[in-house]
mmCIF file of C-alpha atoms in Angstrom:
data_model
loop_
_atom_site.group_PDB
_atom_site.id
_atom_site.type_symbol
_atom_site.label_atom_id
_atom_site.label_comp_id
_atom_site.label_asym_id
_atom_site.label_seq_id
_atom_site.Cartn_x
_atom_site.Cartn_y
_atom_site.Cartn_z
ATOM 1 C CA MET A 1 43.215 43.783 -34.903
ATOM 2 C CA THR A 2 41.136 44.012 -32.050
ATOM 3 C CA SER A 3 41.708 47.875 -30.949
ATOM 4 C CA VAL A 4 41.619 49.074 -34.792
ATOM 5 C CA THR A 5 38.191 47.730 -34.565
ATOM 6 C CA ALA A 6 37.367 48.925 -31.316
ATOM 7 C CA THR A 7 37.770 52.505 -32.251
ATOM 8 C CA LYS A 8 35.652 52.536 -35.003
ATOM 9 C CA ARG A 9 32.682 52.529 -32.478
ATOM 10 C CA SER A 10 34.350 54.931 -29.858
ATOM 11 C CA GLY A 11 32.683 58.062 -28.850
ATOM 12 C CA PRO A 12 30.022 59.132 -26.584
ATOM 13 C CA ASP A 13 27.337 57.086 -28.432
ATOM 14 C CA ASP A 14 28.644 53.960 -27.911
ATOM 15 C CA PRO A 15 26.373 51.075 -28.348
ATOM 16 C CA HIS A 16 27.391 49.463 -25.372
ATOM 17 C CA GLY A 17 26.782 52.369 -23.150
ATOM 18 C CA GLY A 18 30.053 53.341 -22.018
ATOM 19 C CA ARG A 19 33.010 55.979 -23.182
ATOM 20 C CA SER A 20 35.837 54.294 -24.986
ATOM 21 C CA GLY A 21 39.395 54.862 -23.649
ATOM 22 C CA ARG A 22 42.287 55.907 -25.164
ATOM 23 C CA ASP A 23 43.384 52.079 -25.749
ATOM 24 C CA GLY A 24 40.193 51.990 -28.139
ATOM 25 C CA HIS A 25 38.345 49.668 -25.619
ATOM 26 C CA GLY A 26 34.699 50.784 -25.058
ATOM 27 C CA GLY A 27 33.600 51.039 -21.082
ATOM 28 C CA GLN A 28 35.245 51.833 -17.740
ATOM 29 C CA GLY A 29 38.896 51.457 -17.019
ATOM 30 C CA GLY A 30 39.521 50.371 -20.773
ATOM 31 C CA ARG A 31 38.283 47.212 -20.154
ATOM 32 C CA PRO A 32 35.865 45.583 -22.311
ATOM 33 C CA ARG A 33 32.404 45.199 -21.183
ATOM 34 C CA ARG A 34 30.828 41.569 -20.803
ATOM 35 C CA SER A 35 27.539 40.648 -21.438
ATOM 36 C CA TRP A 36 28.064 37.780 -19.321
ATOM 37 C CA ARG A 37 28.379 37.102 -15.365
ATOM 38 C CA PRO A 38 30.632 34.000 -14.154
ATOM 39 C CA VAL A 39 28.926 32.565 -11.160
ATOM 40 C CA PRO A 40 30.435 32.615 -8.297
ATOM 41 C CA SER A 41 31.728 29.529 -6.547
ATOM 42 C CA GLY A 42 32.680 28.322 -3.213
ATOM 43 C CA PRO A 43 30.205 27.519 -0.509
ATOM 44 C CA PRO A 44 26.690 27.882 -0.575
ATOM 45 C CA PRO A 45 25.019 31.291 1.502
ATOM 46 C CA ARG A 46 24.759 30.351 4.841
ATOM 47 C CA GLY A 47 20.554 30.709 5.049
ATOM 48 C CA LYS A 48 20.152 27.794 2.631
ATOM 49 C CA ALA A 49 22.755 25.502 4.578
ATOM 50 C CA PHE A 50 21.178 26.288 7.694
ATOM 51 C CA GLY A 51 17.719 26.058 6.092
ATOM 52 C CA ASP A 52 18.723 22.396 4.468
ATOM 53 C CA ARG A 53 19.948 21.398 8.105
ATOM 54 C CA ALA A 54 16.524 22.386 9.541
ATOM 55 C CA VAL A 55 15.075 20.078 6.479
ATOM 56 C CA TRP A 56 16.730 17.159 7.997
ATOM 57 C CA PHE A 57 16.447 18.153 11.377
ATOM 58 C CA LEU A 58 12.135 18.118 10.979
ATOM 59 C CA VAL A 59 12.770 14.366 8.893
ATOM 60 C CA LEU A 60 14.719 12.842 11.641
ATOM 61 C CA PRO A 61 12.249 12.764 14.545
ATOM 62 C CA ALA A 62 9.454 10.808 11.998
ATOM 63 C CA LEU A 63 12.750 8.784 10.283
ATOM 64 C CA ILE A 64 14.424 7.547 13.668
ATOM 65 C CA PRO A 65 11.494 4.967 14.259
ATOM 66 C CA ILE A 66 10.876 3.812 11.029
ATOM 67 C CA LEU A 67 14.689 2.803 11.165
ATOM 68 C CA ILE A 68 14.637 1.488 14.300
ATOM 69 C CA LEU A 69 11.505 -0.690 14.281
ATOM 70 C CA SER A 70 11.031 -1.354 10.648
ATOM 71 C CA VAL A 71 14.427 -1.308 8.672
ATOM 72 C CA GLY A 72 16.189 -3.101 11.758
ATOM 73 C CA PRO A 73 14.109 -5.777 12.159
ATOM 74 C CA LEU A 74 14.217 -6.000 8.025
ATOM 75 C CA LEU A 75 17.755 -6.282 8.085
ATOM 76 C CA TYR A 76 17.856 -8.583 11.262
ATOM 77 C CA GLY A 77 15.120 -11.118 10.137
ATOM 78 C CA ILE A 78 17.512 -10.934 6.469
ATOM 79 C CA ALA A 79 20.312 -12.019 8.256
ATOM 80 C CA LEU A 80 18.831 -14.226 10.425
ATOM 81 C CA ALA A 81 17.350 -16.594 7.594
ATOM 82 C CA PHE A 82 20.503 -17.345 7.151
ATOM 83 C CA THR A 83 21.616 -19.216 10.366
ATOM 84 C CA ASP A 84 20.196 -21.911 12.108
ATOM 85 C CA ALA A 85 18.799 -20.135 14.827
ATOM 86 C CA GLN A 86 16.385 -21.908 17.206
ATOM 87 C CA SER A 87 14.579 -20.956 20.297
ATOM 88 C CA GLY A 88 16.647 -22.174 23.463
ATOM 89 C CA ARG A 89 19.296 -19.636 25.310
ATOM 90 C CA THR A 90 22.542 -21.773 26.080
ATOM 91 C CA ARG A 91 22.146 -23.096 21.937
ATOM 92 C CA SER A 92 24.383 -22.045 19.651
ATOM 93 C CA THR A 93 23.776 -19.905 16.382
ATOM 94 C CA GLN A 94 25.408 -21.141 12.815
ATOM 95 C CA TRP A 95 25.743 -19.159 9.386
ATOM 96 C CA ILE A 96 24.312 -22.070 7.081
ATOM 97 C CA GLY A 97 23.977 -20.306 3.843
ATOM 98 C CA THR A 98 21.021 -20.821 1.704
ATOM 99 C CA LEU A 99 19.891 -24.209 3.666
ATOM 100 C CA ASN A 100 16.614 -22.705 5.065
ATOM 101 C CA PHE A 101 15.858 -21.775 1.388
ATOM 102 C CA GLN A 102 16.308 -25.102 0.096
ATOM 103 C CA ASP A 103 15.124 -26.899 2.559
ATOM 104 C CA LEU A 104 11.534 -24.507 2.126
ATOM 105 C CA LEU A 105 11.463 -24.996 -1.671
ATOM 106 C CA HIS A 106 10.341 -28.277 -0.657
ATOM 107 C CA ASP A 107 8.157 -27.780 2.594
ATOM 108 C CA THR A 108 4.667 -28.360 0.373
ATOM 109 C CA LEU A 109 2.715 -27.666 3.951
ATOM 110 C CA PHE A 110 4.830 -23.985 3.161
ATOM 111 C CA TRP A 111 3.496 -23.840 -0.442
ATOM 112 C CA ASP A 112 -0.104 -24.755 0.260
ATOM 113 C CA SER A 113 -0.052 -22.502 2.456
ATOM 114 C CA PHE A 114 1.303 -19.615 -0.048
ATOM 115 C CA ARG A 115 -1.710 -20.925 -2.385
ATOM 116 C CA ILE A 116 -3.977 -20.801 0.308
ATOM 117 C CA GLY A 117 -2.720 -16.684 1.103
ATOM 118 C CA LEU A 118 -3.068 -16.334 -2.425
ATOM 119 C CA VAL A 119 -6.794 -17.085 -2.357
ATOM 120 C CA TRP A 120 -7.658 -16.117 0.542
ATOM 121 C CA ALA A 121 -6.186 -12.052 -0.789
ATOM 122 C CA VAL A 122 -7.796 -12.629 -3.820
ATOM 123 C CA GLY A 123 -11.335 -13.644 -2.957
ATOM 124 C CA VAL A 124 -10.618 -10.814 -0.115
ATOM 125 C CA THR A 125 -9.974 -7.701 -2.580
ATOM 126 C CA VAL A 126 -12.180 -8.480 -5.451
ATOM 127 C CA PRO A 127 -15.890 -8.459 -4.056
ATOM 128 C CA GLN A 128 -13.961 -6.415 -1.707
ATOM 129 C CA PHE A 129 -13.748 -3.575 -4.192
ATOM 130 C CA LEU A 130 -16.996 -4.362 -5.824
ATOM 131 C CA LEU A 131 -18.881 -3.954 -3.158
ATOM 132 C CA ALA A 132 -17.485 -0.886 -1.652
ATOM 133 C CA LEU A 133 -17.728 0.872 -5.124
ATOM 134 C CA GLY A 134 -21.603 0.104 -5.095
ATOM 135 C CA LEU A 135 -21.231 1.421 -1.663
ATOM 136 C CA ALA A 136 -19.516 4.216 -2.713
ATOM 137 C CA LEU A 137 -21.483 5.041 -5.422
ATOM 138 C CA LEU A 138 -24.950 5.164 -2.774
ATOM 139 C CA LEU A 139 -23.412 7.116 -0.841
ATOM 140 C CA ASN A 140 -22.856 9.828 -3.199
ATOM 141 C CA GLN A 141 -26.024 10.161 -4.147
ATOM 142 C CA ASN A 142 -28.201 12.934 -2.634
ATOM 143 C CA LEU A 143 -30.252 10.359 -0.172
ATOM 144 C CA ARG A 144 -32.069 11.505 2.725
ATOM 145 C CA LEU A 145 -30.072 10.573 6.297
ATOM 146 C CA ARG A 146 -27.031 10.871 4.063
ATOM 147 C CA TRP A 147 -24.913 11.398 6.843
ATOM 148 C CA LEU A 148 -26.013 8.498 9.281
ATOM 149 C CA ALA A 149 -25.688 6.192 6.043
ATOM 150 C CA ARG A 150 -21.731 7.398 5.724
ATOM 151 C CA ALA A 151 -21.403 6.935 10.011
ATOM 152 C CA LEU A 152 -22.181 3.605 9.485
ATOM 153 C CA ALA A 153 -20.678 2.223 6.441
ATOM 154 C CA ILE A 154 -17.197 2.712 8.848
ATOM 155 C CA VAL A 155 -17.842 1.671 11.689
ATOM 156 C CA PRO A 156 -16.434 -2.204 10.747
ATOM 157 C CA TRP A 157 -13.243 0.271 9.772
ATOM 158 C CA ALA A 158 -12.684 1.610 13.336
ATOM 159 C CA MET A 159 -12.782 -1.807 14.564
ATOM 160 C CA PRO A 160 -10.073 -3.680 16.086
ATOM 161 C CA GLU A 161 -9.378 -7.087 13.817
ATOM 162 C CA VAL A 162 -9.263 -8.858 17.434
ATOM 163 C CA VAL A 163 -12.634 -7.554 18.670
ATOM 164 C CA VAL A 164 -13.961 -7.882 14.696
ATOM 165 C CA GLY A 165 -13.053 -11.847 14.603
ATOM 166 C CA ILE A 166 -14.391 -12.273 18.120
ATOM 167 C CA MET A 167 -17.356 -10.818 17.632
ATOM 168 C CA TRP A 168 -17.727 -13.316 14.308
ATOM 169 C CA ARG A 169 -16.779 -15.911 16.190
ATOM 170 C CA LEU A 170 -19.667 -15.915 18.154
ATOM 171 C CA VAL A 171 -21.733 -14.744 14.917
ATOM 172 C CA TYR A 172 -20.602 -18.759 13.637
ATOM 173 C CA ASN A 173 -21.463 -20.096 16.679
ATOM 174 C CA PRO A 174 -22.956 -23.528 15.629
ATOM 175 C CA ASP A 175 -24.557 -23.764 18.825
ATOM 176 C CA ALA A 176 -26.211 -20.299 19.353
ATOM 177 C CA GLY A 177 -25.197 -18.235 16.770
ATOM 178 C CA ILE A 178 -27.226 -15.476 14.950
ATOM 179 C CA LEU A 179 -26.268 -17.357 11.267
ATOM 180 C CA ASN A 180 -27.388 -20.813 13.220
ATOM 181 C CA GLU A 181 -30.238 -19.406 14.719
ATOM 182 C CA THR A 182 -31.854 -17.393 11.454
ATOM 183 C CA ILE A 183 -31.387 -20.681 9.476
ATOM 184 C CA ARG A 184 -33.286 -22.903 11.868
ATOM 185 C CA ASP A 185 -36.091 -20.452 11.825
ATOM 186 C CA LEU A 186 -36.176 -19.938 7.921
ATOM 187 C CA GLY A 187 -36.377 -23.291 7.623
ATOM 188 C CA LEU A 188 -33.760 -24.403 6.244
ATOM 189 C CA GLY A 189 -31.769 -26.669 7.794
ATOM 190 C CA ASP A 190 -30.407 -27.348 11.463
ATOM 191 C CA GLY A 191 -27.224 -25.108 10.391
ATOM 192 C CA ARG A 192 -23.320 -25.974 10.433
ATOM 193 C CA ASP A 193 -19.933 -25.196 12.195
ATOM 194 C CA TRP A 194 -18.884 -22.836 9.999
ATOM 195 C CA LEU A 195 -15.235 -22.647 11.147
ATOM 196 C CA THR A 196 -14.468 -26.159 11.602
ATOM 197 C CA GLY A 197 -15.683 -27.460 8.520
ATOM 198 C CA LEU A 198 -13.273 -28.337 6.024
ATOM 199 C CA ALA A 199 -15.329 -27.362 2.526
ATOM 200 C CA THR A 200 -16.730 -23.941 4.557
ATOM 201 C CA ALA A 201 -14.174 -22.640 7.129
ATOM 202 C CA LEU A 202 -12.123 -20.578 4.142
ATOM 203 C CA PRO A 203 -15.320 -19.092 2.518
ATOM 204 C CA ALA A 204 -16.698 -17.606 6.062
ATOM 205 C CA VAL A 205 -12.766 -16.190 6.512
ATOM 206 C CA ILE A 206 -12.908 -14.684 3.385
ATOM 207 C CA LEU A 207 -16.222 -13.212 4.304
ATOM 208 C CA VAL A 208 -14.885 -11.900 7.495
ATOM 209 C CA GLY A 209 -12.056 -9.998 5.970
ATOM 210 C CA ILE A 210 -14.358 -8.906 2.824
ATOM 211 C CA TRP A 211 -16.788 -7.004 5.787
ATOM 212 C CA ALA A 212 -13.687 -5.918 8.198
ATOM 213 C CA GLY A 213 -11.463 -4.165 5.226
ATOM 214 C CA MET A 214 -14.533 -2.634 2.824
ATOM 215 C CA PRO A 215 -15.061 0.292 4.161
ATOM 216 C CA GLN A 216 -11.826 2.363 3.859
ATOM 217 C CA THR A 217 -11.703 1.167 0.071
ATOM 218 C CA THR A 218 -15.478 2.843 0.507
ATOM 219 C CA VAL A 219 -13.810 6.163 2.006
ATOM 220 C CA ALA A 220 -11.104 6.277 -1.152
ATOM 221 C CA LEU A 221 -13.336 5.869 -3.630
ATOM 222 C CA LEU A 222 -15.998 7.586 -2.174
ATOM 223 C CA ALA A 223 -13.529 11.007 -2.096
ATOM 224 C CA GLY A 224 -12.850 9.991 -5.729
ATOM 225 C CA LEU A 225 -16.061 10.354 -6.926
ATOM 226 C CA GLN A 226 -16.729 14.038 -4.641
ATOM 227 C CA ASN A 227 -13.396 14.985 -6.610
ATOM 228 C CA THR A 228 -15.246 14.197 -9.912
ATOM 229 C CA PRO A 229 -16.931 17.791 -11.531
ATOM 230 C CA ARG A 230 -20.693 17.401 -12.165
ATOM 231 C CA GLU A 231 -20.220 18.858 -15.110
ATOM 232 C CA LEU A 232 -19.117 16.551 -16.771
ATOM 233 C CA HIS A 233 -21.931 13.759 -15.539
ATOM 234 C CA GLU A 234 -24.437 16.741 -16.908
ATOM 235 C CA ALA A 235 -23.083 17.326 -20.014
ATOM 236 C CA ALA A 236 -22.538 13.687 -20.737
ATOM 237 C CA ALA A 237 -26.405 13.541 -19.616
ATOM 238 C CA LEU A 238 -27.672 16.353 -22.051
ATOM 239 C CA ASP A 239 -25.764 14.297 -25.066
ATOM 240 C CA GLY A 240 -28.083 11.531 -24.099
ATOM 241 C CA ALA A 241 -25.762 9.034 -22.431
ATOM 242 C CA GLY A 242 -26.868 6.141 -20.125
ATOM 243 C CA ALA A 243 -26.139 5.192 -16.800
ATOM 244 C CA TRP A 244 -23.855 2.796 -17.375
ATOM 245 C CA ARG A 245 -22.287 4.902 -20.504
ATOM 246 C CA ARG A 246 -21.400 8.066 -17.454
ATOM 247 C CA PHE A 247 -19.473 5.546 -15.143
ATOM 248 C CA ARG A 248 -17.193 3.886 -17.956
ATOM 249 C CA THR A 249 -16.797 7.477 -19.750
ATOM 250 C CA VAL A 250 -16.896 10.291 -16.609
ATOM 251 C CA THR A 251 -16.405 8.865 -13.077
ATOM 252 C CA TRP A 252 -14.533 5.677 -13.543
ATOM 253 C CA PRO A 253 -11.756 7.427 -15.394
ATOM 254 C CA ALA A 254 -11.686 10.063 -13.084
ATOM 255 C CA ILE A 255 -11.283 7.564 -9.959
ATOM 256 C CA LYS A 256 -9.027 5.154 -11.711
ATOM 257 C CA PRO A 257 -5.882 5.770 -10.263
ATOM 258 C CA ILE A 258 -7.583 5.109 -6.581
ATOM 259 C CA ALA A 259 -8.884 2.252 -7.209
ATOM 260 C CA LEU A 260 -5.758 0.801 -8.576
ATOM 261 C CA ALA A 261 -3.905 2.713 -5.634
ATOM 262 C CA ILE A 262 -6.110 1.336 -3.128
ATOM 263 C CA SER A 263 -7.036 -2.585 -4.528
ATOM 264 C CA ALA A 264 -3.041 -2.627 -4.762
ATOM 265 C CA LEU A 265 -3.182 -1.900 -0.920
ATOM 266 C CA ASN A 266 -6.024 -4.125 -0.099
ATOM 267 C CA LEU A 267 -4.172 -7.493 -1.956
ATOM 268 C CA ILE A 268 -0.824 -5.943 -0.183
ATOM 269 C CA TRP A 269 -2.937 -6.154 3.344
ATOM 270 C CA ASN A 270 -4.520 -9.048 2.808
ATOM 271 C CA PHE A 271 -1.465 -11.012 2.350
ATOM 272 C CA ASN A 272 0.081 -9.938 4.863
ATOM 273 C CA SER A 273 -3.385 -10.739 7.461
ATOM 274 C CA PHE A 274 -2.824 -12.269 10.537
ATOM 275 C CA ALA A 275 -4.566 -11.123 13.611
ATOM 276 C CA LEU A 276 -8.096 -11.618 12.044
ATOM 277 C CA VAL A 277 -7.439 -15.345 11.097
ATOM 278 C CA TYR A 278 -5.541 -16.438 14.401
ATOM 279 C CA VAL A 279 -8.421 -15.250 16.619
ATOM 280 C CA LEU A 280 -11.410 -16.603 13.705
ATOM 281 C CA THR A 281 -9.459 -20.510 13.668
ATOM 282 C CA SER A 282 -5.701 -20.336 14.049
ATOM 283 C CA GLY A 283 -5.372 -21.626 10.939
ATOM 284 C CA GLY A 284 -7.331 -24.290 10.556
ATOM 285 C CA PRO A 285 -9.461 -27.117 10.546
ATOM 286 C CA GLY A 286 -6.334 -29.003 8.827
ATOM 287 C CA GLY A 287 -4.777 -26.131 7.342
ATOM 288 C CA ARG A 288 -7.396 -25.158 5.616
ATOM 289 C CA THR A 289 -7.447 -21.386 6.762
ATOM 290 C CA ARG A 290 -3.166 -21.124 7.088
ATOM 291 C CA LEU A 291 -1.641 -18.450 5.704
ATOM 292 C CA PRO A 292 1.307 -18.055 5.323
ATOM 293 C CA MET A 293 2.018 -15.356 8.125
ATOM 294 C CA LEU A 294 0.022 -18.070 10.115
ATOM 295 C CA PHE A 295 2.740 -20.662 8.833
ATOM 296 C CA ALA A 296 5.757 -19.033 9.955
ATOM 297 C CA TYR A 297 4.608 -17.735 13.798
ATOM 298 C CA GLU A 298 4.063 -21.811 14.277
ATOM 299 C CA GLU A 299 7.298 -22.067 13.193
ATOM 300 C CA ALA A 300 8.669 -18.964 15.121
ATOM 301 C CA PHE A 301 6.797 -19.385 18.108
ATOM 302 C CA ARG A 302 5.417 -22.953 18.594
ATOM 303 C CA TYR A 303 8.010 -24.948 16.920
ATOM 304 C CA GLY A 304 11.114 -22.785 17.722
ATOM 305 C CA GLN A 305 12.613 -22.850 14.032
ATOM 306 C CA PHE A 306 13.610 -18.815 14.052
ATOM 307 C CA GLY A 307 16.361 -18.912 11.507
ATOM 308 C CA TYR A 308 13.274 -21.082 8.815
ATOM 309 C CA ALA A 309 10.197 -18.982 9.967
ATOM 310 C CA ALA A 310 13.008 -15.813 9.140
ATOM 311 C CA ALA A 311 13.864 -17.497 5.309
ATOM 312 C CA MET A 312 9.464 -17.467 4.805
ATOM 313 C CA GLY A 313 9.107 -13.794 6.014
ATOM 314 C CA CYS A 314 12.330 -13.301 2.953
ATOM 315 C CA VAL A 315 10.025 -15.214 0.594
ATOM 316 C CA MET A 316 7.094 -13.096 0.850
ATOM 317 C CA VAL A 317 8.735 -9.891 1.306
ATOM 318 C CA ALA A 318 10.161 -11.050 -2.335
ATOM 319 C CA VAL A 319 6.468 -11.539 -3.054
ATOM 320 C CA ILE A 320 5.401 -8.013 -2.172
ATOM 321 C CA SER A 321 8.051 -6.188 -3.257
ATOM 322 C CA VAL A 322 7.607 -7.797 -7.071
ATOM 323 C CA LEU A 323 3.536 -6.816 -6.517
ATOM 324 C CA LEU A 324 4.793 -3.240 -5.273
ATOM 325 C CA ALA A 325 6.872 -3.019 -8.761
ATOM 326 C CA PHE A 326 4.735 -3.897 -11.018
ATOM 327 C CA TYR A 327 1.791 -1.286 -9.624
ATOM 328 C CA LEU A 328 4.431 1.296 -9.507
ATOM 329 C CA VAL A 329 6.013 0.787 -13.051
ATOM 330 C CA GLY A 330 2.024 0.565 -14.070
ATOM 331 C CA ARG A 331 1.341 4.293 -12.373
ATOM 332 C CA LEU A 332 4.994 5.568 -14.248
ATOM 333 C CA ARG A 333 3.558 4.520 -17.555
ATOM 334 C CA GLY A 334 0.235 5.771 -16.749
ATOM 335 C CA GLY A 335 2.123 8.639 -16.090
ATOM 336 C CA GLU A 336 3.860 9.167 -19.194
ATOM 337 C CA ASP A 337 0.588 8.287 -21.305
ATOM 338 C CA ARG A 338 -1.172 11.738 -19.967
#
């Protein structure tokens, strides 16, 4: 049946582009022509395989330090949290399961430090973002000596945290600090000891955290503002939109992804702060500024409870992972909406 049908269309004007053979099938050699080609099987081409290996050779120099200096210590710390590891060369380490975590649930000092850490992180991140947004909007204007203002705005970012802490200790010095001297000169009182007062220590440290971290937020927001097309602002102004309406309908939608990203990172960085608060107050007075990282440091290197301190670190890693998960889910949903 197939040969009969084929011979009806045979001849020099065969639409398939070939003469028919004696058996009535079109094409050369008496075989029917195919409209598809089989996919070649077997190993990939040699060049492609070499390209994949070249990519790994380029990635390894950056990947190996991350595995050795970050992933390795993290896994070791998680394993250490399930032991009774303590300081001492002759002391043997025993596997105790979840006993450290059970003790941690009833440790009121740790949960107080955890609460202080949340207050510190939110208290630094929110004002830091608002002030940085205002400064970025100001630096985005056509002002005289704008280049100098931008350079001065990032000076705190270029200073190490230890140097920032020492400098602000001098500012807060109760006897010769510039803050108390200014208060005395203005006739507002004799000043006070800001870093050792139970009521003033945490606000004073939060103020330093805002000052030290504001430049990086300002730079990120300023980059977003400069990428916003000016034509949109001009069109909104022609439509009669005021400054607040232009910010709400043009500026904020343009910088919102950057604002969310830098705020999430700042919250995580501030929650993990150590050096700045350690130099300023060492967690005092009376534990009023003892952040979770400071508490874990004291347990490990002052009291030698390495396993217990590792359990604290695991809890903090879990909290940060949850914050990152919420942030990533929000970013993915925002991408789907667009």
